[in-house]
Coordinates of C-alpha atoms in Angstrom, one line a residue:
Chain A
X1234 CA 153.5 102.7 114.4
X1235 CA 152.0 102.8 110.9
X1236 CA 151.0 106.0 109.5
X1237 CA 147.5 106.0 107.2
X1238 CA 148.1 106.6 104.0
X1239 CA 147.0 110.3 103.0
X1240 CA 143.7 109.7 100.3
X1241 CA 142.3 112.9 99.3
X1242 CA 138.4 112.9 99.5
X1243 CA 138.2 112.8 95.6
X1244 CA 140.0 109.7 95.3
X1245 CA 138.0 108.2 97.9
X1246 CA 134.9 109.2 96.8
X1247 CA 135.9 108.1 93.3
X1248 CA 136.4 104.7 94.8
X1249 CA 133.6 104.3 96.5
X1250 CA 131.1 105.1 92.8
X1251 CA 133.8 103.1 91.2
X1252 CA 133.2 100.4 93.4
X1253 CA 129.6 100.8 93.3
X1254 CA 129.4 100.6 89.9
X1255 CA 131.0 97.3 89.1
X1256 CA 128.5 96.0 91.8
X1257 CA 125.4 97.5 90.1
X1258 CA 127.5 96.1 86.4
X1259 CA 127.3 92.4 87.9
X1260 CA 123.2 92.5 87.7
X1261 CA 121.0 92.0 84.6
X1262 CA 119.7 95.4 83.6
X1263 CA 116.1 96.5 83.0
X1264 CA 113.9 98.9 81.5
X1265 CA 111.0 100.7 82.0
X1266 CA 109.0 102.5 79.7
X1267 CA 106.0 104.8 79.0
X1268 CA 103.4 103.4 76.8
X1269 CA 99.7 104.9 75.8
X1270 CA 97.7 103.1 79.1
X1271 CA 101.1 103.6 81.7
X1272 CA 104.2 102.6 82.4
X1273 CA 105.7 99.3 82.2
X1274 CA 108.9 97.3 83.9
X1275 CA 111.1 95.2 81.9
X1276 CA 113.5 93.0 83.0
X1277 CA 115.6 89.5 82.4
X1278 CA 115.0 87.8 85.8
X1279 CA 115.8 83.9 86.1
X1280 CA 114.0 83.6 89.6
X1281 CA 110.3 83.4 90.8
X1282 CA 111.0 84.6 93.5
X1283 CA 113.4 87.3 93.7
X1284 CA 111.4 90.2 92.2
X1285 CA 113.6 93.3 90.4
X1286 CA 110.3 94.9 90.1
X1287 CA 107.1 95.9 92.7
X1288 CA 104.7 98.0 94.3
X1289 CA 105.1 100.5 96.1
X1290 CA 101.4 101.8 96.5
X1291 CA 98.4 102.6 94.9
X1292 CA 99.9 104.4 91.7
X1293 CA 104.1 103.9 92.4
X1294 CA 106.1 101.3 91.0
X1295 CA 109.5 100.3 91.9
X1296 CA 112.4 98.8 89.9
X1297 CA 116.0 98.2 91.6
X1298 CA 119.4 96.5 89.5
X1299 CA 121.9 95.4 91.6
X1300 CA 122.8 93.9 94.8
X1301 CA 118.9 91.8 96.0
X1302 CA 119.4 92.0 99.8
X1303 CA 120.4 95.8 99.7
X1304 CA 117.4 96.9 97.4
X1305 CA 114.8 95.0 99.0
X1306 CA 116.1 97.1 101.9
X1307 CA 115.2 99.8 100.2
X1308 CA 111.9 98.4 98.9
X1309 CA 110.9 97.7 102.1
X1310 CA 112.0 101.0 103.7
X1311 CA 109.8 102.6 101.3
X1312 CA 106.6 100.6 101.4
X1313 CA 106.8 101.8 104.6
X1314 CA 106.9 105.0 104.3
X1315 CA 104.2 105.2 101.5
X1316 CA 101.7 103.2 103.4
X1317 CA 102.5 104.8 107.0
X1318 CA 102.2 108.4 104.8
X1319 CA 99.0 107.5 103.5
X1320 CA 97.2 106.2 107.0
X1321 CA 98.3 109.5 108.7
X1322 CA 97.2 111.8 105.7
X1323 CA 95.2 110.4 102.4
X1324 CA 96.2 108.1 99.8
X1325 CA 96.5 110.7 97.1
X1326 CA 99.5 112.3 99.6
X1327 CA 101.5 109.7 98.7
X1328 CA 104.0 110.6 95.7
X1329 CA 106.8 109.9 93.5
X1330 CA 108.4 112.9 94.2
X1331 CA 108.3 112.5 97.6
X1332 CA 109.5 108.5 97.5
X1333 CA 112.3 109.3 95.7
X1334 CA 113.7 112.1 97.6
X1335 CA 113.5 109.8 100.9
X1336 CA 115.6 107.5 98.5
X1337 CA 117.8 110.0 97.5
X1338 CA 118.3 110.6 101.4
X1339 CA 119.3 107.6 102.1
X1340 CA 121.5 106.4 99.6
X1341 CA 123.4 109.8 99.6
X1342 CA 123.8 109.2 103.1
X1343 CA 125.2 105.8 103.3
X1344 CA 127.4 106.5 100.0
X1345 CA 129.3 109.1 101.6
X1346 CA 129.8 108.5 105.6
X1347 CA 133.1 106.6 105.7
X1348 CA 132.4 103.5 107.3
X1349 CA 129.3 102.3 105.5
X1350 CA 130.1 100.6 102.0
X1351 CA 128.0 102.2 99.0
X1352 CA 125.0 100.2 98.2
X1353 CA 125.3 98.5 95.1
X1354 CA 122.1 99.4 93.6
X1355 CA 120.5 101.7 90.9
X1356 CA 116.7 102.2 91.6
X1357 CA 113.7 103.6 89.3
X1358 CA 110.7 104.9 91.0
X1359 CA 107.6 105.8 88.7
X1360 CA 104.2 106.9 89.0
X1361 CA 101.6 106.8 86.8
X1362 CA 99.2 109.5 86.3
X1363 CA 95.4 110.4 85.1
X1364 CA 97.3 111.1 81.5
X1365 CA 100.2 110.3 80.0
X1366 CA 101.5 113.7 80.8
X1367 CA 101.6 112.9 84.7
X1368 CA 103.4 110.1 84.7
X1369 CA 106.8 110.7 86.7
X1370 CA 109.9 108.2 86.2
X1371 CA 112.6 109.0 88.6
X1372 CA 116.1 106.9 88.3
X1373 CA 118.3 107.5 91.6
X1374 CA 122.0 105.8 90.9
X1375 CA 124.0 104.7 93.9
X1376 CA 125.4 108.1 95.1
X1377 CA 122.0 109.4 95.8
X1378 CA 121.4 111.7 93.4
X1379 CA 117.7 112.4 91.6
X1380 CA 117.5 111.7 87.8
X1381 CA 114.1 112.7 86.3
X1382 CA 113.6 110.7 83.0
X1383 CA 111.1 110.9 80.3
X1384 CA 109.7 108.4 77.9
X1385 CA 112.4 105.5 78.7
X1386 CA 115.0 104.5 81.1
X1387 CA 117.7 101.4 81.8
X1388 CA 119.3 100.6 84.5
X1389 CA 122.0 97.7 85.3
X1390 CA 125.1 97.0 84.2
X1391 CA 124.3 97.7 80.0
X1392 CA 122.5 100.8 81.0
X1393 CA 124.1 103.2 78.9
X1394 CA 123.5 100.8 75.8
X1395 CA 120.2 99.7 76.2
X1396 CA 119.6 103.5 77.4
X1397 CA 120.5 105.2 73.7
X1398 CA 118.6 102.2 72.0
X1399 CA 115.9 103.2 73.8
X1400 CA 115.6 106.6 73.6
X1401 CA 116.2 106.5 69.7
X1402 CA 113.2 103.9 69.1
X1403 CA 110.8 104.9 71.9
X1404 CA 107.6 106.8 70.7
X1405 CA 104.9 108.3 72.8
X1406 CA 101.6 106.4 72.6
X1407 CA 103.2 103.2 72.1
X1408 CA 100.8 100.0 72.5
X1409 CA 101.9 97.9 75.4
X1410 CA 102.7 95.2 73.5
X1411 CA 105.3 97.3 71.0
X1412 CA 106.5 98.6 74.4
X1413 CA 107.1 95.5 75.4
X1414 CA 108.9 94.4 72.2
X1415 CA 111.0 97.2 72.2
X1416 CA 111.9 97.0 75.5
X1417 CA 112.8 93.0 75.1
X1418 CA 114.9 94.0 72.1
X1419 CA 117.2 96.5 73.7
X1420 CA 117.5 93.5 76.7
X1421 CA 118.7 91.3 74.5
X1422 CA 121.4 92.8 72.3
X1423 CA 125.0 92.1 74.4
X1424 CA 127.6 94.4 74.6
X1425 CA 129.5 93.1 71.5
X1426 CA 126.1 94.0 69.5
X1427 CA 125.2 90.8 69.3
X1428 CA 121.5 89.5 70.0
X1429 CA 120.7 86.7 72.4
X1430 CA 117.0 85.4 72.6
X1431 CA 115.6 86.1 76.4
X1432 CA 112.7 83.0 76.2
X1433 CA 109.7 84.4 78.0
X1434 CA 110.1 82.1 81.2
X1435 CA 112.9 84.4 81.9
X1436 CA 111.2 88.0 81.5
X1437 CA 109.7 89.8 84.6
X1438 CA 107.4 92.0 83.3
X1439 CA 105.2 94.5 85.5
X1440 CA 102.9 97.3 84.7
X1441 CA 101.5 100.8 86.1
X1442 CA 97.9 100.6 84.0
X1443 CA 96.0 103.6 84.5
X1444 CA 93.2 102.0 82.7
X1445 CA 92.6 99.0 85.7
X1446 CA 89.5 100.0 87.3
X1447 CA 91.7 99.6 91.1
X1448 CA 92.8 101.7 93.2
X1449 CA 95.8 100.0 93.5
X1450 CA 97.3 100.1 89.4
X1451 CA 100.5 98.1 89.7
X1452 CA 99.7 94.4 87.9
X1453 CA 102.3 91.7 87.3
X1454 CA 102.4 90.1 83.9
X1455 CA 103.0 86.5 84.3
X1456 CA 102.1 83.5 82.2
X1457 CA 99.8 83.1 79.0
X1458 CA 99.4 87.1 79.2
X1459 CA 102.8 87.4 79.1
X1460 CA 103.6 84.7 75.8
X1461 CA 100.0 86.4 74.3
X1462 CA 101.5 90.2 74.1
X1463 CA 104.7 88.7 73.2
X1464 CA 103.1 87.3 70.3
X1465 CA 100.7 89.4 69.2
X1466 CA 104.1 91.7 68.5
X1467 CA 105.9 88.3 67.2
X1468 CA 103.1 88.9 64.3
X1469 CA 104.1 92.6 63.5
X1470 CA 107.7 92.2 63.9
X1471 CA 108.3 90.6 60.8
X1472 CA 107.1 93.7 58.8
X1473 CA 108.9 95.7 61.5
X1474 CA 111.9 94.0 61.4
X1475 CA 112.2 94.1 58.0
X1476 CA 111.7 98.2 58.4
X1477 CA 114.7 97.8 60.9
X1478 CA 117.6 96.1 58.9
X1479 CA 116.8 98.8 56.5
X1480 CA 117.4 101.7 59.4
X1481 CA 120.9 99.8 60.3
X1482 CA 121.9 99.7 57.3
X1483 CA 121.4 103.4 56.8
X1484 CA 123.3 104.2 60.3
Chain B
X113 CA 100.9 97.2 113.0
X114 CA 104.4 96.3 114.4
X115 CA 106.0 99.0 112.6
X116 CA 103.5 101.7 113.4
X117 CA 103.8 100.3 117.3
X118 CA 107.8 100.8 117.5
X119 CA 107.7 104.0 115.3
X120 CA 104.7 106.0 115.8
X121 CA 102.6 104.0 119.1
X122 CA 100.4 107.3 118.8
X123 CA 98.7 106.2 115.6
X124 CA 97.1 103.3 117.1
X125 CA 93.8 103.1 118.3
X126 CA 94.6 101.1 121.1
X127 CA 97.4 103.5 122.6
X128 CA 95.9 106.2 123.8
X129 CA 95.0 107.7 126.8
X130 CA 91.0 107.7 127.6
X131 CA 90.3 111.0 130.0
X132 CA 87.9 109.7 132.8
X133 CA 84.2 109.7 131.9
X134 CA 81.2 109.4 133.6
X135 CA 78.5 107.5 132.1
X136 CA 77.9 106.5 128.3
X137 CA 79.8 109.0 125.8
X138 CA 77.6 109.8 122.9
X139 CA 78.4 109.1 119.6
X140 CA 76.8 107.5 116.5
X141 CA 76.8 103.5 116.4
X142 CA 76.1 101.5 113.3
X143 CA 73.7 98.9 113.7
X144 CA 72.9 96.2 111.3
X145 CA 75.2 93.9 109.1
X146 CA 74.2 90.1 107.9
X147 CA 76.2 87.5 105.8
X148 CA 75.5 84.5 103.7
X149 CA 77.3 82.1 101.8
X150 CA 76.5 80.3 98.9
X151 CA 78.5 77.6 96.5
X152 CA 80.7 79.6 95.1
X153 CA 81.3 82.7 97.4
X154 CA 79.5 85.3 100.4
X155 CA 77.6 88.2 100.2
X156 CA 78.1 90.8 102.8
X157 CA 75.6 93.5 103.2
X158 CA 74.6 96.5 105.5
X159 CA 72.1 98.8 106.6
X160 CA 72.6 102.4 106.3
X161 CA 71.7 103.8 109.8
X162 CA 73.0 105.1 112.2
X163 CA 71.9 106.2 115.7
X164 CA 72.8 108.4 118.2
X165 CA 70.9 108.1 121.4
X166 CA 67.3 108.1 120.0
X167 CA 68.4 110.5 117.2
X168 CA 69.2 109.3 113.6
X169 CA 72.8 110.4 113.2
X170 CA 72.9 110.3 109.6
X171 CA 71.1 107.9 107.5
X172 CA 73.3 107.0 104.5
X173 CA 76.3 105.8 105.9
X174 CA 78.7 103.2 104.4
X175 CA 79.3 100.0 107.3
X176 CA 80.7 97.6 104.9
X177 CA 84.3 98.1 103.5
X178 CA 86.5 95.8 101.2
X179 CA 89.8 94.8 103.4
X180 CA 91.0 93.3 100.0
X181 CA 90.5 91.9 96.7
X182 CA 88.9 88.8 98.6
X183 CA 87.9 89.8 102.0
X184 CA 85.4 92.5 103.5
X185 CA 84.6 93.9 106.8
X186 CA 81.0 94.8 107.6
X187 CA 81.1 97.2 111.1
X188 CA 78.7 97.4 113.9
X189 CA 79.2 99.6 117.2
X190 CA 80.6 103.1 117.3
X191 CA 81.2 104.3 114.0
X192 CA 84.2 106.9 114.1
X193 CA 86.4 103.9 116.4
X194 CA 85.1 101.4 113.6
X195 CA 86.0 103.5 110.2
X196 CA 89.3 104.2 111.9
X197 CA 89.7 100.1 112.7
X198 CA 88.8 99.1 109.3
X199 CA 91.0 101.5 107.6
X200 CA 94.2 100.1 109.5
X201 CA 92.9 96.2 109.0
X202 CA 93.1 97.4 105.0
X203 CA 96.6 99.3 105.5
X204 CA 97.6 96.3 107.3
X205 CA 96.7 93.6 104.9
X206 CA 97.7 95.8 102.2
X207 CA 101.3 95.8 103.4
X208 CA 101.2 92.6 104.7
X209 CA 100.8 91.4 100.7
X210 CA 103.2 94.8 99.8
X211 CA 106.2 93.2 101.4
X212 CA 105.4 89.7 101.7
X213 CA 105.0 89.2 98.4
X214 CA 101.7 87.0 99.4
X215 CA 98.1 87.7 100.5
X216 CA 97.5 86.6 104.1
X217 CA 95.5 83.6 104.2
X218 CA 92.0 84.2 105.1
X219 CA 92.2 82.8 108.8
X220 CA 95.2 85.5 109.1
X221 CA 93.2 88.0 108.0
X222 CA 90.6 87.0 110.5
X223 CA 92.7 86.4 113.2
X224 CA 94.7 90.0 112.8
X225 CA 91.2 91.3 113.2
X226 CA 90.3 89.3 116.3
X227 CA 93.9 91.4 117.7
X228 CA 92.8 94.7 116.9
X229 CA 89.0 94.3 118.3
X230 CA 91.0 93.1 121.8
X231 CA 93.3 96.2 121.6
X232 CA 89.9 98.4 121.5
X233 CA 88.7 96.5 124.9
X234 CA 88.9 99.4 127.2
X235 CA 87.0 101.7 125.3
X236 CA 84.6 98.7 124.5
X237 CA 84.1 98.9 128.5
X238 CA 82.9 102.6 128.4
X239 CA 80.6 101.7 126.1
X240 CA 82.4 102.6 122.3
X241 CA 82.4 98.7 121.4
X242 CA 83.0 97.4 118.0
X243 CA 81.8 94.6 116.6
X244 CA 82.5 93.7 112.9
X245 CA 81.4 90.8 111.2
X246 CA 84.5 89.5 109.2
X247 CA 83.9 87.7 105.8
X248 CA 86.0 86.2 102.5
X249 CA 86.4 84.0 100.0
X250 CA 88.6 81.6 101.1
X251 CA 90.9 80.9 98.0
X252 CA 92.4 77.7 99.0
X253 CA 89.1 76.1 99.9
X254 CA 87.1 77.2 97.2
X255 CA 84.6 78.9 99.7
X256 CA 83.3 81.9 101.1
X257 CA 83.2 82.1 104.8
X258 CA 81.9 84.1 107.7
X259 CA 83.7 85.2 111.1
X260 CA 81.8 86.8 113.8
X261 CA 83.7 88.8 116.7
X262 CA 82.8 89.8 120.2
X263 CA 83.7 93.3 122.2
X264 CA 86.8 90.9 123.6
X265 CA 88.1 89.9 119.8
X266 CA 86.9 86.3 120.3
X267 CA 86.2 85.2 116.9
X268 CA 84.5 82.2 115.6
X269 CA 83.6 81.0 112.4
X270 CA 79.7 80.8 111.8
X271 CA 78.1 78.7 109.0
X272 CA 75.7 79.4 106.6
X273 CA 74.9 83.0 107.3
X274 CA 75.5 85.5 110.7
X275 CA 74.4 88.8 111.3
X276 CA 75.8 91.5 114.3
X277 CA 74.5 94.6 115.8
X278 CA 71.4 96.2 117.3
X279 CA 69.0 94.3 114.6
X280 CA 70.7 90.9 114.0
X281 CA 68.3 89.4 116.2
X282 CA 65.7 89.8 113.4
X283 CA 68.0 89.7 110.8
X284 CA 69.2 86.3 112.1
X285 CA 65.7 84.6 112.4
X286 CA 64.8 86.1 109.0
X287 CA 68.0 84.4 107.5
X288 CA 67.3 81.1 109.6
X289 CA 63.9 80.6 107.7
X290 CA 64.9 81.5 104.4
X291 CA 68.5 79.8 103.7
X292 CA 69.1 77.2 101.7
X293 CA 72.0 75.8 100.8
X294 CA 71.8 75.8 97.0
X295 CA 71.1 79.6 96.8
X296 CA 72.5 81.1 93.5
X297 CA 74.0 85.1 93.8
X298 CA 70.9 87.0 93.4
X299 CA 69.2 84.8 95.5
X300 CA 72.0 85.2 97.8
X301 CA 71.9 89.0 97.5
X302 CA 67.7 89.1 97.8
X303 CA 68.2 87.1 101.4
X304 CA 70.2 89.5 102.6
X305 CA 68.3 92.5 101.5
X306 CA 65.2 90.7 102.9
X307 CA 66.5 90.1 106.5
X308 CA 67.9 93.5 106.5
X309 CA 63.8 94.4 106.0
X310 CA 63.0 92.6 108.8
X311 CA 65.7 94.2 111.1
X312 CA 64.7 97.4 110.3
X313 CA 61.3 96.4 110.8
X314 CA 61.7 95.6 114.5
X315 CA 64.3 97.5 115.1
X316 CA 64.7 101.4 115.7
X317 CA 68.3 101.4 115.4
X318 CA 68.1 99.9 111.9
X319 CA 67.5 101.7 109.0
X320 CA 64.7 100.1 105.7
X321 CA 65.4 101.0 102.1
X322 CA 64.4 104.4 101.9
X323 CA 62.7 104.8 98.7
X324 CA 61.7 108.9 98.3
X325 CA 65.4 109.6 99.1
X326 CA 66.9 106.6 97.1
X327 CA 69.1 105.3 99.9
X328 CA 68.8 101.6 100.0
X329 CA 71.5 98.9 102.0
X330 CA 75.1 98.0 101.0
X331 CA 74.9 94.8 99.2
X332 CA 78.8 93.3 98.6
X333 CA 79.4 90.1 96.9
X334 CA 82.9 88.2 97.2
X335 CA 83.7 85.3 95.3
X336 CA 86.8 83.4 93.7
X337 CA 86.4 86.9 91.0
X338 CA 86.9 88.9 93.7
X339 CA 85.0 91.8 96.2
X340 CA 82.1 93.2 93.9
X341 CA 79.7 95.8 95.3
X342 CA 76.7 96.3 93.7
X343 CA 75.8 99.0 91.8
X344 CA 73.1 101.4 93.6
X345 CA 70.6 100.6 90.4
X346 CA 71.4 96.5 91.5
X347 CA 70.8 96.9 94.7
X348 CA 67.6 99.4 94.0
X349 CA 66.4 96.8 92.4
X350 CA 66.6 94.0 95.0
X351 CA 65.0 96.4 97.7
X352 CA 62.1 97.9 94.9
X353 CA 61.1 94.1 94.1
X354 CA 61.3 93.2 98.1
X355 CA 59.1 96.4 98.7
X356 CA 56.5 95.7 95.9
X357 CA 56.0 91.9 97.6
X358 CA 55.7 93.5 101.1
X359 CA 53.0 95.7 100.0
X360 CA 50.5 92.2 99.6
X361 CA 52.6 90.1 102.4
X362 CA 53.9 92.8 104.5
X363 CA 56.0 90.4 106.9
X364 CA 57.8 88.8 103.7
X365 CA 57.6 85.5 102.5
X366 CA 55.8 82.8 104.4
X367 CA 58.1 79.6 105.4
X368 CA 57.0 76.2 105.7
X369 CA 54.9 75.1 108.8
X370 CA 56.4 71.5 108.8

C-alpha cells in the first residue's frame, strides 16, 4: 500500500495560487481606467466574439483575464444575481460592493476546497457613479480576495507592469480619449520594455459613461468611434510624445 | 424566466396560489392603448385612466412601458398583474441580451410575451385579465410592427394599426378612417392622440386629455433610432391642437363619403 505523501497546507495552498497564476499569465491583460465622464475597459482581444469585457447591469461593468470558459461562469453567475436582485428589490439595490463580494465568495471557495482546481481568472468589477467620486473599481484575484482600486487598474499576465505605468501617468479628469491612449500605451509595451503596435481591429474597448442619457450606462466602443478617439489622441500625441522621451530620459 | 422558475418559483406571477373567491375581485383595470405604423417605425400610445368598478381609480397612470431600446408594451386589464408582467418581460429581455450577447429578435420578444400572458390564464378566469398590445421596430426588416394578445396569450400580428381594451372599439374605427399608409411621425402621433379622443369620448372607462390638470395620453414613438417618448410639452401639444379643432367639429375630422 502506498502511503500519500505528507504536504503541509502552505505548500498546497502555495501551489494551488502558483498554479493559478501562470493560468491567469497565459491571457492578454487589460486595463481599466477612470476618466472625467466614467470608467473605461481596455483590452487586446483578437476575437469578436469572445468578450473580456461586459455588463453587468444598469451602472456595473465587468472585466475578467484568464481562462474564457471559467469567467464567463462567473459573468453569467453574476448577471444573475444583479438582475434577480434588482426584480425582487429596486434597480438602485443593485451594487458593486455587493457583486463583488458574491465574487469573492465564490472564488475563495472553489480556490481552497481540495478537490476543485483554482479558477484561472482575475476579474475587475466597477461601477460608475453620479460623480467621479462614486465610482467603485473592485479587482478580485483568483484566491478570492477583495482589492479596492482607485484611478487605474491591470489585470492579466503583465499586470504588475502595465499596473505601475499606469498609476505613474494616470490623472483624474482625464478625457476619454487620453484615457484611452494611455491605457493602449501601457498594453502595448512587452515585458522586455519594448513597444509593439496593438492596430485597432484588435482593441476591445468598453465604457461606464455616466453622461448617456440610459439607464443602462455600459456602451461598447467598436468601429469608426473606436479609430475616431484613437485619432483624435494620434493628433496630440506627437506633442505628447515628445514631452515623454523627455520624462524617460530623466528616469 | 427559467432561472427564476428553478431558483425562486415564488417570484413568478404565474405560481402562486389564488385563495377561493366569489365573484369579480376589485381592482383598477387600464383601459385604452392603440398603435400605428408608418414607413419608417410605430407609435404606441395610451390613455391615462384607470377604473375601478364605476370609480376613477386614479387618473394619471402610466400603461405604456419600453421593454427595450426597440420594443414597447402598452397594457390593458388589471393594472397591479400588468405592471408586475411588464416589469419581468423587460428583466427578461434585458438578460436575455445581458448573457446572450444579442437582442432577441422581435418575434421572440413577442412570442416570450404570448408565454407569460398564458401563465396568467387562471387569474384571467376570475376576471384579473391582461391584455397588452405588443409593438417594435423590427430591425432586420426595416419596419415597425404591431402584436395584439388575447386573455389565452394567442398573439397575432395586426397591420396597419390595432388598439386593445375597454375603448378600442372606438379607438379602432377612428384609426380605420383616418390611416393612411404614407403617414409621416407627427401625423403618426396626431392619429393616435385623435382615436384615443374618440375612445374616451364613448367610452367611460377611458380617460380624454385633461386640460385644467395637464394630464394628457402617453404618446411613444419606436423607430430604427430607437424607443422615444414624447415629452409632456410634445404631447400637450398634439392633444391642445386636437382639442382647439374639436371645439368647431366636435366628432373630429370628417372622412370621405365615397
Amino acid at each position: 500500500m502506498s502511503t500519500p505523501f505528507y504536504v503541509s497546507p502552505q505548500q498546497a495552498m502555495a501551489d494551488r495560487a502558483e498554479y493559478a497564476r501562470k493560468g491567469i499569465a497565459r491571457g492578454r491583460s487589460l486595463a481599466v481606467l477612470q476618466y472625467a465622464d466614467g470608467i473605461v475597459f481596455v483590452g487586446e482581444n483578437p476575437s469578436r466574439a469572445l468578450h473580456k469585457f461586459s455588463e453587468i447591469y444598469d451602472r456595473i461593468g465587468f472585466a475578467a483575464a484568464g481562462k474564457y470558459n471559467e469567467y464567463e461562469n462567473l459573468r453569467i453567475g453574476g448577471v444573475r444575481y444583479a438582475d434577480l436582485r434588482g426584480y425582487t428589490y429596486d434597480r438602485n439595490d443593485v451594487t458593486a460592493r455587493g457583486l463583488a463580494n458574491v465574487y469573492a465568495q465564490t472564488l475563495g471557495t472553489i480556490f481552497s476546497s481540495g478537490a476543485e482546481k483554482p479558477y484561472e481568472v482575475e476579474l475587475v468589477v466597477a461601477e460608475v457613479g453620479e460623480t467621479p467620486d462614486g465610482d467603485q473599481i473592485y479587482r478580485l484575484p483568483h484566491d478570492g480576495s477583495i482589492v479596492d482600486e482607485h484611478g487605474s487598474v491591470a489585470v492579466g499576465g503583465n499586470a504588475e507592469q502595465i499596473g505601475s505605468y499606469l498609476d505613474q501617468r494616470h490623472q483624474d479628469g482625464m478625457s476619454l480619449a487620453e484615457a484611452l491612449k494611455l491605457a493602449v500605451q501601457a498594453l502595448s509595451r512587452d515585458t522586455n520594455g519594448t513597444e509593439r503596435e496593438i492596430p485597432a481591429e484588435r482593441l476591445e474597448v468598453a465604457v461606464l459613461d455616466r453622461t448617456r442619457p440610459q439607464q443602462r450606462k455600459f456602451k461598447r466602443i467598436v468601429g469608426r468611434q473606436l479609430s475616431r478617439l484613437l485619432e483624435v489622441d494620434g493628433a496630440s500625441t506627437e506633442a505628447e510624445s515628445a514631452e515623454e522621451a523627455e520624462g524617460s530620459e530623466e528616469e | 424566466m427559467d432561472f427564476l422558475s428553478e431558483h425562486q418559483p415564488e417570484m413568478l406571477p404565474g405560481n402562486r396560489q389564488l385563495p377561493p373567491t366569489q365573484g369579480v375581485i376589485e381592482a383598477p383595470h387600464g383601459t385604452t392603448i392603440v398603435a400605428v405604423t408608418f414607413p419608417g417605425g410605430v407609435v404606441l400610445a395610451g390613455d391615462r385612466r384607470a377604473t375601478m368598478g364605476n370609480v376613477i381609480a386614479q387618473r394619471d397612470i402610466e400603461k405604456v412601458f419600453p421593454a427595450d431600446e426597440y420594443s414597447a408594451v402598452g397594457i390593458a386589464g388589471t393594472a397591479g398583474l400588468a405592471v408586475e408582467m411588464v416589469k419581468l418581460f423587460q428583466l427578461e429581455l434585458e438578460h436575455f441580451e445581458k448573457v446572450e450577447g444579442a437582442q432577441l429578435s422581435l418575434e421572440g420578444k413577442a412570442n416570450r410575451l404570448s408565454t407569460m400572458i398564458r401563465s396568467n390564464l387562471g387569474m384571467a378566469m376570475q376576471g384579473l385579465a391582461v391584455v397588452p398590445l405588443f409593438a417594435g421596430y423590427d430591425v432586420d426588416r426595416d419596419k415597425g410592427r404591431i402584436f395584439s394578445y388575447d386573455v389565452t396569450g394567442g398573439r397575432s400580428e395586426e397591420h396597419n394599426y390595432a388598439a386593445t381594451g375597454s375603448g378600442s372599439i372606438f379607438a379602432r374605427g377612428a384609426m380605420k378612417k383616418l390611416f393612411r399608409d404614407d403617414l409621416t411621425e407627427e401625423q403618426a402621433t396626431t392619429l393616435v392622440v385623435q382615436a384615443l379622443y374618440d375612445a374616451a369620448d364613448d367610452d367611460s372607462a377611458t380617460g380624454g386629455p385633461d386640460v385644467a390638470r395637464r394630464i394628457y395620453p402617453i404618446v411613444t414613438v419606436i423607430t430604427e433610432d430607437g424607443f422615444r417618448r414624447l415629452t409632456d410639452e410634445e404631447s400637450s401639444e398634439i392633444a391642445r391642437s386636437i382639442l382647439e379643432r374639436r371645439l368647431e367639429q366636435p366628432d373630429g375630422p370628417r372622412a370621405a363619403l365615397l
